[in-house]
């Protein structure tokens, strides 16, 4: 699925407060074949969610941001957990 930069920018700028929850795809129901190459998986994900920046997880509307950082989500979650533990204890 090819999306132009303009289409992606419009999707990214959508206001979460104005989102129609029922029109959003629930990503907890999406299955992606992890044996496929990354580029194919990304394309498949975008095709299924229609808007990679604004999705639904159960009853919650979630706005997602992306960055060009080299860290993986797992690495970021470890950093976050460590930071929370330092603050609480």
PDB file of N, CA and C in Angstrom:
ATOM      1  N   UNK A   1       0.856  -1.172   0.000  1.00  0.00           N
ATOM      2  CA  UNK A   1       0.000   0.000   0.000  1.00  0.00           C
ATOM      3  C   UNK A   1       0.900   1.232   0.000  1.00  0.00           C
ATOM      4  N   UNK A   2       0.695   2.092  -0.950  1.00  0.00           N
ATOM      5  CA  UNK A   2       1.500   3.305  -1.033  1.00  0.00           C
ATOM      6  C   UNK A   2       0.688   4.489  -0.536  1.00  0.00           C
ATOM      7  N   UNK A   3       1.264   5.215   0.405  1.00  0.00           N
ATOM      8  CA  UNK A   3       0.640   6.445   0.892  1.00  0.00           C
ATOM      9  C   UNK A   3       1.597   7.589   0.598  1.00  0.00           C
ATOM     10  N   UNK A   4       1.051   8.676   0.104  1.00  0.00           N
ATOM     11  CA  UNK A   4       1.885   9.844  -0.178  1.00  0.00           C
ATOM     12  C   UNK A   4       2.278  10.522   1.138  1.00  0.00           C
ATOM     13  N   UNK A   5       3.284  11.370   1.079  1.00  0.00           N
ATOM     14  CA  UNK A   5       3.698  12.110   2.262  1.00  0.00           C
ATOM     15  C   UNK A   5       2.562  12.974   2.785  1.00  0.00           C
ATOM     16  N   UNK A   6       1.788  13.548   1.874  1.00  0.00           N
ATOM     17  CA  UNK A   6       0.651  14.389   2.261  1.00  0.00           C
ATOM     18  C   UNK A   6      -0.407  13.565   2.999  1.00  0.00           C
ATOM     19  N   UNK A   7      -0.702  12.368   2.496  1.00  0.00           N
ATOM     20  CA  UNK A   7      -1.681  11.504   3.161  1.00  0.00           C
ATOM     21  C   UNK A   7      -1.200  11.125   4.559  1.00  0.00           C
ATOM     22  N   UNK A   8       0.073  10.769   4.665  1.00  0.00           N
ATOM     23  CA  UNK A   8       0.634  10.409   5.963  1.00  0.00           C
ATOM     24  C   UNK A   8       0.603  11.592   6.927  1.00  0.00           C
ATOM     25  N   UNK A   9       0.925  12.769   6.434  1.00  0.00           N
ATOM     26  CA  UNK A   9       0.911  13.969   7.282  1.00  0.00           C
ATOM     27  C   UNK A   9      -0.499  14.236   7.804  1.00  0.00           C
ATOM     28  N   UNK A  10      -1.499  14.090   6.945  1.00  0.00           N
ATOM     29  CA  UNK A  10      -2.890  14.306   7.383  1.00  0.00           C
ATOM     30  C   UNK A  10      -3.289  13.292   8.451  1.00  0.00           C
ATOM     31  N   UNK A  11      -2.890  12.040   8.251  1.00  0.00           N
ATOM     32  CA  UNK A  11      -3.202  11.000   9.232  1.00  0.00           C
ATOM     33  C   UNK A  11      -2.534  11.293  10.566  1.00  0.00           C
ATOM     34  N   UNK A  12      -1.281  11.720  10.505  1.00  0.00           N
ATOM     35  CA  UNK A  12      -0.522  12.007  11.718  1.00  0.00           C
ATOM     36  C   UNK A  12      -1.113  13.189  12.484  1.00  0.00           C
ATOM     37  N   UNK A  13      -1.675  14.155  11.789  1.00  0.00           N
ATOM     38  CA  UNK A  13      -2.193  15.366  12.416  1.00  0.00           C
ATOM     39  C   UNK A  13      -3.631  15.230  12.915  1.00  0.00           C
ATOM     40  N   UNK A  14      -4.251  14.090  12.693  1.00  0.00           N
ATOM     41  CA  UNK A  14      -5.624  13.904  13.163  1.00  0.00           C
ATOM     42  C   UNK A  14      -5.688  14.074  14.679  1.00  0.00           C
ATOM     43  N   UNK A  15      -6.736  14.731  15.138  1.00  0.00           N
ATOM     44  CA  UNK A  15      -6.934  14.988  16.556  1.00  0.00           C
ATOM     45  C   UNK A  15      -7.609  13.789  17.208  1.00  0.00           C
ATOM     46  N   UNK A  16      -6.971  13.236  18.211  1.00  0.00           N
ATOM     47  CA  UNK A  16      -7.496  12.054  18.896  1.00  0.00           C
ATOM     48  C   UNK A  16      -8.866  12.331  19.521  1.00  0.00           C
ATOM     49  N   UNK A  17      -9.102  13.576  19.914  1.00  0.00           N
ATOM     50  CA  UNK A  17     -10.377  13.934  20.552  1.00  0.00           C
ATOM     51  C   UNK A  17     -11.532  13.945  19.563  1.00  0.00           C
ATOM     52  N   UNK A  18     -11.213  14.052  18.282  1.00  0.00           N
ATOM     53  CA  UNK A  18     -12.251  14.081  17.258  1.00  0.00           C
ATOM     54  C   UNK A  18     -12.423  12.736  16.555  1.00  0.00           C
ATOM     55  N   UNK A  19     -11.664  11.744  16.992  1.00  0.00           N
ATOM     56  CA  UNK A  19     -11.694  10.430  16.337  1.00  0.00           C
ATOM     57  C   UNK A  19     -13.010   9.706  16.604  1.00  0.00           C
ATOM     58  N   UNK A  20     -13.511   9.047  15.576  1.00  0.00           N
ATOM     59  CA  UNK A  20     -14.688   8.203  15.711  1.00  0.00           C
ATOM     60  C   UNK A  20     -14.203   6.806  16.098  1.00  0.00           C
ATOM     61  N   UNK A  21     -14.355   6.459  17.362  1.00  0.00           N
ATOM     62  CA  UNK A  21     -13.857   5.187  17.889  1.00  0.00           C
ATOM     63  C   UNK A  21     -14.315   3.991  17.051  1.00  0.00           C
ATOM     64  N   UNK A  22     -15.557   4.010  16.606  1.00  0.00           N
ATOM     65  CA  UNK A  22     -16.100   2.876  15.854  1.00  0.00           C
ATOM     66  C   UNK A  22     -15.504   2.749  14.452  1.00  0.00           C
ATOM     67  N   UNK A  23     -14.938   3.826  13.929  1.00  0.00           N
ATOM     68  CA  UNK A  23     -14.349   3.795  12.597  1.00  0.00           C
ATOM     69  C   UNK A  23     -12.886   3.341  12.617  1.00  0.00           C
ATOM     70  N   UNK A  24     -12.290   3.308  13.819  1.00  0.00           N
ATOM     71  CA  UNK A  24     -10.891   2.917  13.932  1.00  0.00           C
ATOM     72  C   UNK A  24     -10.750   1.397  14.024  1.00  0.00           C
ATOM     73  N   UNK A  25      -9.632   0.896  13.538  1.00  0.00           N
ATOM     74  CA  UNK A  25      -9.353  -0.536  13.574  1.00  0.00           C
ATOM     75  C   UNK A  25      -8.786  -0.897  14.946  1.00  0.00           C
ATOM     76  N   UNK A  26      -9.301  -1.972  15.531  1.00  0.00           N
ATOM     77  CA  UNK A  26      -8.790  -2.469  16.809  1.00  0.00           C
ATOM     78  C   UNK A  26      -7.553  -3.317  16.524  1.00  0.00           C
ATOM     79  N   UNK A  27      -6.376  -2.791  16.893  1.00  0.00           N
ATOM     80  CA  UNK A  27      -5.139  -3.494  16.540  1.00  0.00           C
ATOM     81  C   UNK A  27      -4.950  -4.794  17.313  1.00  0.00           C
ATOM     82  N   UNK A  28      -5.708  -5.011  18.368  1.00  0.00           N
ATOM     83  CA  UNK A  28      -5.583  -6.273  19.093  1.00  0.00           C
ATOM     84  C   UNK A  28      -6.156  -7.435  18.288  1.00  0.00           C
ATOM     85  N   UNK A  29      -6.878  -7.129  17.226  1.00  0.00           N
ATOM     86  CA  UNK A  29      -7.450  -8.188  16.385  1.00  0.00           C
ATOM     87  C   UNK A  29      -6.617  -8.454  15.130  1.00  0.00           C
ATOM     88  N   UNK A  30      -5.567  -7.677  14.933  1.00  0.00           N
ATOM     89  CA  UNK A  30      -4.753  -7.805  13.728  1.00  0.00           C
ATOM     90  C   UNK A  30      -3.668  -8.861  13.925  1.00  0.00           C
ATOM     91  N   UNK A  31      -3.505  -9.686  12.923  1.00  0.00           N
ATOM     92  CA  UNK A  31      -2.430 -10.675  12.936  1.00  0.00           C
ATOM     93  C   UNK A  31      -1.517 -10.413  11.748  1.00  0.00           C
ATOM     94  N   UNK A  32      -0.218 -10.396  12.027  1.00  0.00           N
ATOM     95  CA  UNK A  32       0.794 -10.169  11.006  1.00  0.00           C
ATOM     96  C   UNK A  32       1.728 -11.377  11.004  1.00  0.00           C
ATOM     97  N   UNK A  33       2.039 -11.887   9.826  1.00  0.00           N
ATOM     98  CA  UNK A  33       2.951 -13.027   9.691  1.00  0.00           C
ATOM     99  C   UNK A  33       4.378 -12.561   9.953  1.00  0.00           C
ATOM    100  N   UNK A  34       4.923 -12.933  11.098  1.00  0.00           N
ATOM    101  CA  UNK A  34       6.254 -12.482  11.504  1.00  0.00           C
ATOM    102  C   UNK A  34       7.377 -13.157  10.712  1.00  0.00           C
ATOM    103  N   UNK A  35       7.048 -14.110   9.876  1.00  0.00           N
ATOM    104  CA  UNK A  35       8.062 -14.774   9.044  1.00  0.00           C
ATOM    105  C   UNK A  35       8.368 -13.966   7.787  1.00  0.00           C
ATOM    106  N   UNK A  36       7.506 -13.018   7.477  1.00  0.00           N
ATOM    107  CA  UNK A  36       7.702 -12.182   6.292  1.00  0.00           C
ATOM    108  C   UNK A  36       8.763 -11.125   6.567  1.00  0.00           C
ATOM    109  N   UNK A  37       9.372 -10.576   5.508  1.00  0.00           N
ATOM    110  CA  UNK A  37      10.348  -9.483   5.697  1.00  0.00           C
ATOM    111  C   UNK A  37       9.687  -8.256   6.334  1.00  0.00           C
ATOM    112  N   UNK A  38      10.491  -7.454   7.011  1.00  0.00           N
ATOM    113  CA  UNK A  38       9.987  -6.281   7.728  1.00  0.00           C
ATOM    114  C   UNK A  38       9.180  -5.365   6.820  1.00  0.00           C
ATOM    115  N   UNK A  39       9.687  -5.073   5.639  1.00  0.00           N
ATOM    116  CA  UNK A  39       8.971  -4.154   4.741  1.00  0.00           C
ATOM    117  C   UNK A  39       7.590  -4.698   4.377  1.00  0.00           C
ATOM    118  N   UNK A  40       7.483  -5.995   4.206  1.00  0.00           N
ATOM    119  CA  UNK A  40       6.193  -6.618   3.890  1.00  0.00           C
ATOM    120  C   UNK A  40       5.258  -6.553   5.091  1.00  0.00           C
ATOM    121  N   UNK A  41       5.813  -6.764   6.275  1.00  0.00           N
ATOM    122  CA  UNK A  41       4.986  -6.695   7.494  1.00  0.00           C
ATOM    123  C   UNK A  41       4.470  -5.284   7.730  1.00  0.00           C
ATOM    124  N   UNK A  42       5.324  -4.291   7.512  1.00  0.00           N
ATOM    125  CA  UNK A  42       4.897  -2.894   7.679  1.00  0.00           C
ATOM    126  C   UNK A  42       3.775  -2.581   6.701  1.00  0.00           C
ATOM    127  N   UNK A  43       3.954  -2.975   5.457  1.00  0.00           N
ATOM    128  CA  UNK A  43       2.932  -2.734   4.435  1.00  0.00           C
ATOM    129  C   UNK A  43       1.623  -3.415   4.809  1.00  0.00           C
ATOM    130  N   UNK A  44       1.700  -4.647   5.267  1.00  0.00           N
ATOM    131  CA  UNK A  44       0.509  -5.400   5.669  1.00  0.00           C
ATOM    132  C   UNK A  44      -0.189  -4.722   6.857  1.00  0.00           C
ATOM    133  N   UNK A  45       0.594  -4.249   7.822  1.00  0.00           N
ATOM    134  CA  UNK A  45       0.034  -3.562   8.984  1.00  0.00           C
ATOM    135  C   UNK A  45      -0.709  -2.295   8.558  1.00  0.00           C
ATOM    136  N   UNK A  46      -0.072  -1.483   7.718  1.00  0.00           N
ATOM    137  CA  UNK A  46      -0.691  -0.236   7.269  1.00  0.00           C
ATOM    138  C   UNK A  46      -1.970  -0.523   6.483  1.00  0.00           C
ATOM    139  N   UNK A  47      -1.960  -1.563   5.667  1.00  0.00           N
ATOM    140  CA  UNK A  47      -3.165  -1.927   4.920  1.00  0.00           C
ATOM    141  C   UNK A  47      -4.302  -2.289   5.869  1.00  0.00           C
ATOM    142  N   UNK A  48      -3.963  -2.989   6.933  1.00  0.00           N
ATOM    143  CA  UNK A  48      -5.000  -3.453   7.858  1.00  0.00           C
ATOM    144  C   UNK A  48      -5.515  -2.355   8.781  1.00  0.00           C
ATOM    145  N   UNK A  49      -4.638  -1.454   9.253  1.00  0.00           N
ATOM    146  CA  UNK A  49      -5.094  -0.422  10.193  1.00  0.00           C
ATOM    147  C   UNK A  49      -5.604   0.841   9.501  1.00  0.00           C
ATOM    148  N   UNK A  50      -5.206   1.022   8.258  1.00  0.00           N
ATOM    149  CA  UNK A  50      -5.592   2.173   7.437  1.00  0.00           C
ATOM    150  C   UNK A  50      -4.943   3.476   7.893  1.00  0.00           C
ATOM    151  N   UNK A  51      -4.832   3.712   9.192  1.00  0.00           N
ATOM    152  CA  UNK A  51      -4.137   4.897   9.705  1.00  0.00           C
ATOM    153  C   UNK A  51      -3.145   4.417  10.767  1.00  0.00           C
ATOM    154  N   UNK A  52      -1.851   4.401  10.444  1.00  0.00           N
ATOM    155  CA  UNK A  52      -0.869   3.882  11.408  1.00  0.00           C
ATOM    156  C   UNK A  52      -0.629   4.802  12.603  1.00  0.00           C
ATOM    157  N   UNK A  53      -1.233   5.972  12.618  1.00  0.00           N
ATOM    158  CA  UNK A  53      -1.046   6.930  13.710  1.00  0.00           C
ATOM    159  C   UNK A  53      -2.201   6.948  14.701  1.00  0.00           C
ATOM    160  N   UNK A  54      -3.353   6.482  14.299  1.00  0.00           N
ATOM    161  CA  UNK A  54      -4.536   6.542  15.152  1.00  0.00           C
ATOM    162  C   UNK A  54      -5.277   5.215  15.044  1.00  0.00           C
ATOM    163  N   UNK A  55      -5.294   4.475  16.157  1.00  0.00           N
ATOM    164  CA  UNK A  55      -5.899   3.147  16.172  1.00  0.00           C
ATOM    165  C   UNK A  55      -6.725   2.982  17.446  1.00  0.00           C
ATOM    166  N   UNK A  56      -7.324   1.843  17.556  1.00  0.00           N
ATOM    167  CA  UNK A  56      -8.085   1.503  18.756  1.00  0.00           C
ATOM    168  C   UNK A  56      -7.479   0.243  19.354  1.00  0.00           C
ATOM    169  N   UNK A  57      -7.432   0.190  20.689  1.00  0.00           N
ATOM    170  CA  UNK A  57      -7.029  -1.014  21.418  1.00  0.00           C
ATOM    171  C   UNK A  57      -8.163  -1.286  22.386  1.00  0.00           C
ATOM    172  N   UNK A  58      -9.021  -2.234  22.007  1.00  0.00           N
ATOM    173  CA  UNK A  58     -10.221  -2.461  22.808  1.00  0.00           C
ATOM    174  C   UNK A  58     -11.107  -1.232  22.730  1.00  0.00           C
ATOM    175  N   UNK A  59     -11.444  -0.662  23.878  1.00  0.00           N
ATOM    176  CA  UNK A  59     -12.313   0.518  23.898  1.00  0.00           C
ATOM    177  C   UNK A  59     -11.534   1.836  23.869  1.00  0.00           C
ATOM    178  N   UNK A  60     -10.200   1.749  23.871  1.00  0.00           N
ATOM    179  CA  UNK A  60      -9.372   2.956  23.938  1.00  0.00           C
ATOM    180  C   UNK A  60      -8.872   3.397  22.568  1.00  0.00           C
ATOM    181  N   UNK A  61      -8.896   4.699  22.343  1.00  0.00           N
ATOM    182  CA  UNK A  61      -8.317   5.290  21.138  1.00  0.00           C
ATOM    183  C   UNK A  61      -6.882   5.653  21.480  1.00  0.00           C
ATOM    184  N   UNK A  62      -5.963   5.253  20.601  1.00  0.00           N
ATOM    185  CA  UNK A  62      -4.535   5.454  20.855  1.00  0.00           C
ATOM    186  C   UNK A  62      -3.908   6.194  19.682  1.00  0.00           C
ATOM    187  N   UNK A  63      -3.163   7.256  20.004  1.00  0.00           N
ATOM    188  CA  UNK A  63      -2.414   7.979  18.985  1.00  0.00           C
ATOM    189  C   UNK A  63      -0.964   7.541  19.098  1.00  0.00           C
ATOM    190  N   UNK A  64      -0.387   7.144  17.975  1.00  0.00           N
ATOM    191  CA  UNK A  64       0.966   6.593  17.944  1.00  0.00           C
ATOM    192  C   UNK A  64       1.894   7.558  17.228  1.00  0.00           C
ATOM    193  N   UNK A  65       3.080   7.718  17.781  1.00  0.00           N
ATOM    194  CA  UNK A  65       4.118   8.526  17.146  1.00  0.00           C
ATOM    195  C   UNK A  65       5.304   7.643  16.804  1.00  0.00           C
ATOM    196  N   UNK A  66       6.017   7.986  15.772  1.00  0.00           N
ATOM    197  CA  UNK A  66       7.164   7.204  15.326  1.00  0.00           C
ATOM    198  C   UNK A  66       8.384   8.111  15.281  1.00  0.00           C
ATOM    199  N   UNK A  67       9.541   7.503  15.461  1.00  0.00           N
ATOM    200  CA  UNK A  67      10.785   8.270  15.354  1.00  0.00           C
ATOM    201  C   UNK A  67      11.820   7.436  14.609  1.00  0.00           C
ATOM    202  N   UNK A  68      12.903   8.085  14.237  1.00  0.00           N
ATOM    203  CA  UNK A  68      13.969   7.417  13.502  1.00  0.00           C
ATOM    204  C   UNK A  68      15.078   6.930  14.430  1.00  0.00           C
ATOM    205  N   UNK A  69      14.766   6.690  15.672  1.00  0.00           N
ATOM    206  CA  UNK A  69      15.774   6.264  16.639  1.00  0.00           C
ATOM    207  C   UNK A  69      16.199   4.826  16.398  1.00  0.00           C
ATOM    208  N   UNK A  70      17.430   4.516  16.782  1.00  0.00           N
ATOM    209  CA  UNK A  70      17.964   3.169  16.597  1.00  0.00           C
ATOM    210  C   UNK A  70      17.471   2.208  17.683  1.00  0.00           C
ATOM    211  N   UNK A  71      16.961   2.725  18.789  1.00  0.00           N
ATOM    212  CA  UNK A  71      16.494   1.872  19.881  1.00  0.00           C
ATOM    213  C   UNK A  71      15.219   1.133  19.490  1.00  0.00           C
ATOM    214  N   UNK A  72      15.116  -0.091  19.960  1.00  0.00           N
ATOM    215  CA  UNK A  72      13.904  -0.866  19.724  1.00  0.00           C
ATOM    216  C   UNK A  72      12.875  -0.542  20.799  1.00  0.00           C
ATOM    217  N   UNK A  73      11.658  -0.966  20.578  1.00  0.00           N
ATOM    218  CA  UNK A  73      10.608  -0.767  21.575  1.00  0.00           C
ATOM    219  C   UNK A  73      10.975  -1.482  22.871  1.00  0.00           C
ATOM    220  N   UNK A  74      11.523  -2.676  22.767  1.00  0.00           N
ATOM    221  CA  UNK A  74      11.923  -3.412  23.966  1.00  0.00           C
ATOM    222  C   UNK A  74      12.965  -2.634  24.770  1.00  0.00           C
ATOM    223  N   UNK A  75      13.939  -2.052  24.093  1.00  0.00           N
ATOM    224  CA  UNK A  75      14.958  -1.263  24.780  1.00  0.00           C
ATOM    225  C   UNK A  75      14.338  -0.050  25.459  1.00  0.00           C
ATOM    226  N   UNK A  76      13.417   0.606  24.780  1.00  0.00           N
ATOM    227  CA  UNK A  76      12.735   1.767  25.366  1.00  0.00           C
ATOM    228  C   UNK A  76      11.909   1.367  26.588  1.00  0.00           C
ATOM    229  N   UNK A  77      11.239   0.226  26.517  1.00  0.00           N
ATOM    230  CA  UNK A  77      10.435  -0.243  27.648  1.00  0.00           C
ATOM    231  C   UNK A  77      11.320  -0.563  28.845  1.00  0.00           C
ATOM    232  N   UNK A  78      12.501  -1.145  28.610  1.00  0.00           N
ATOM    233  CA  UNK A  78      13.438  -1.413  29.701  1.00  0.00           C
ATOM    234  C   UNK A  78      13.887  -0.105  30.340  1.00  0.00           C
ATOM    235  N   UNK A  79      14.191   0.897  29.510  1.00  0.00           N
ATOM    236  CA  UNK A  79      14.602   2.204  30.030  1.00  0.00           C
ATOM    237  C   UNK A  79      13.477   2.823  30.860  1.00  0.00           C
ATOM    238  N   UNK A  80      12.262   2.740  30.353  1.00  0.00           N
ATOM    239  CA  UNK A  80      11.104   3.305  31.043  1.00  0.00           C
ATOM    240  C   UNK A  80      10.893   2.618  32.388  1.00  0.00           C
ATOM    241  N   UNK A  81      10.941   1.288  32.394  1.00  0.00           N
ATOM    242  CA  UNK A  81      10.730   0.522  33.628  1.00  0.00           C
ATOM    243  C   UNK A  81      11.796   0.865  34.664  1.00  0.00           C
ATOM    244  N   UNK A  82      13.035   0.972  34.221  1.00  0.00           N
ATOM    245  CA  UNK A  82      14.127   1.323  35.122  1.00  0.00           C
ATOM    246  C   UNK A  82      13.908   2.722  35.708  1.00  0.00           C
ATOM    247  N   UNK A  83      13.479   3.650  34.862  1.00  0.00           N
ATOM    248  CA  UNK A  83      13.242   5.024  35.307  1.00  0.00           C
ATOM    249  C   UNK A  83      12.103   5.072  36.336  1.00  0.00           C
ATOM    250  N   UNK A  84      11.028   4.344  36.085  1.00  0.00           N
ATOM    251  CA  UNK A  84       9.896   4.317  37.016  1.00  0.00           C
ATOM    252  C   UNK A  84      10.332   3.701  38.345  1.00  0.00           C
ATOM    253  N   UNK A  85      11.127   2.635  38.288  1.00  0.00           N
ATOM    254  CA  UNK A  85      11.606   2.003  39.520  1.00  0.00           C
ATOM    255  C   UNK A  85      12.471   2.954  40.324  1.00  0.00           C
ATOM    256  N   UNK A  86      13.293   3.751  39.660  1.00  0.00           N
ATOM    257  CA  UNK A  86      14.148   4.712  40.346  1.00  0.00           C
ATOM    258  C   UNK A  86      13.312   5.808  41.021  1.00  0.00           C
ATOM    259  N   UNK A  87      12.253   6.215  40.375  1.00  0.00           N
ATOM    260  CA  UNK A  87      11.398   7.276  40.913  1.00  0.00           C
ATOM    261  C   UNK A  87      10.611   6.778  42.125  1.00  0.00           C
ATOM    262  N   UNK A  88      10.057   5.575  42.018  1.00  0.00           N
ATOM    263  CA  UNK A  88       9.198   5.042  43.079  1.00  0.00           C
ATOM    264  C   UNK A  88       9.978   4.575  44.298  1.00  0.00           C
ATOM    265  N   UNK A  89      11.172   4.063  44.076  1.00  0.00           N
ATOM    266  CA  UNK A  89      11.880   3.421  45.198  1.00  0.00           C
ATOM    267  C   UNK A  89      13.129   4.157  45.508  1.00  0.00           C
TER     268      UNK A  89
END
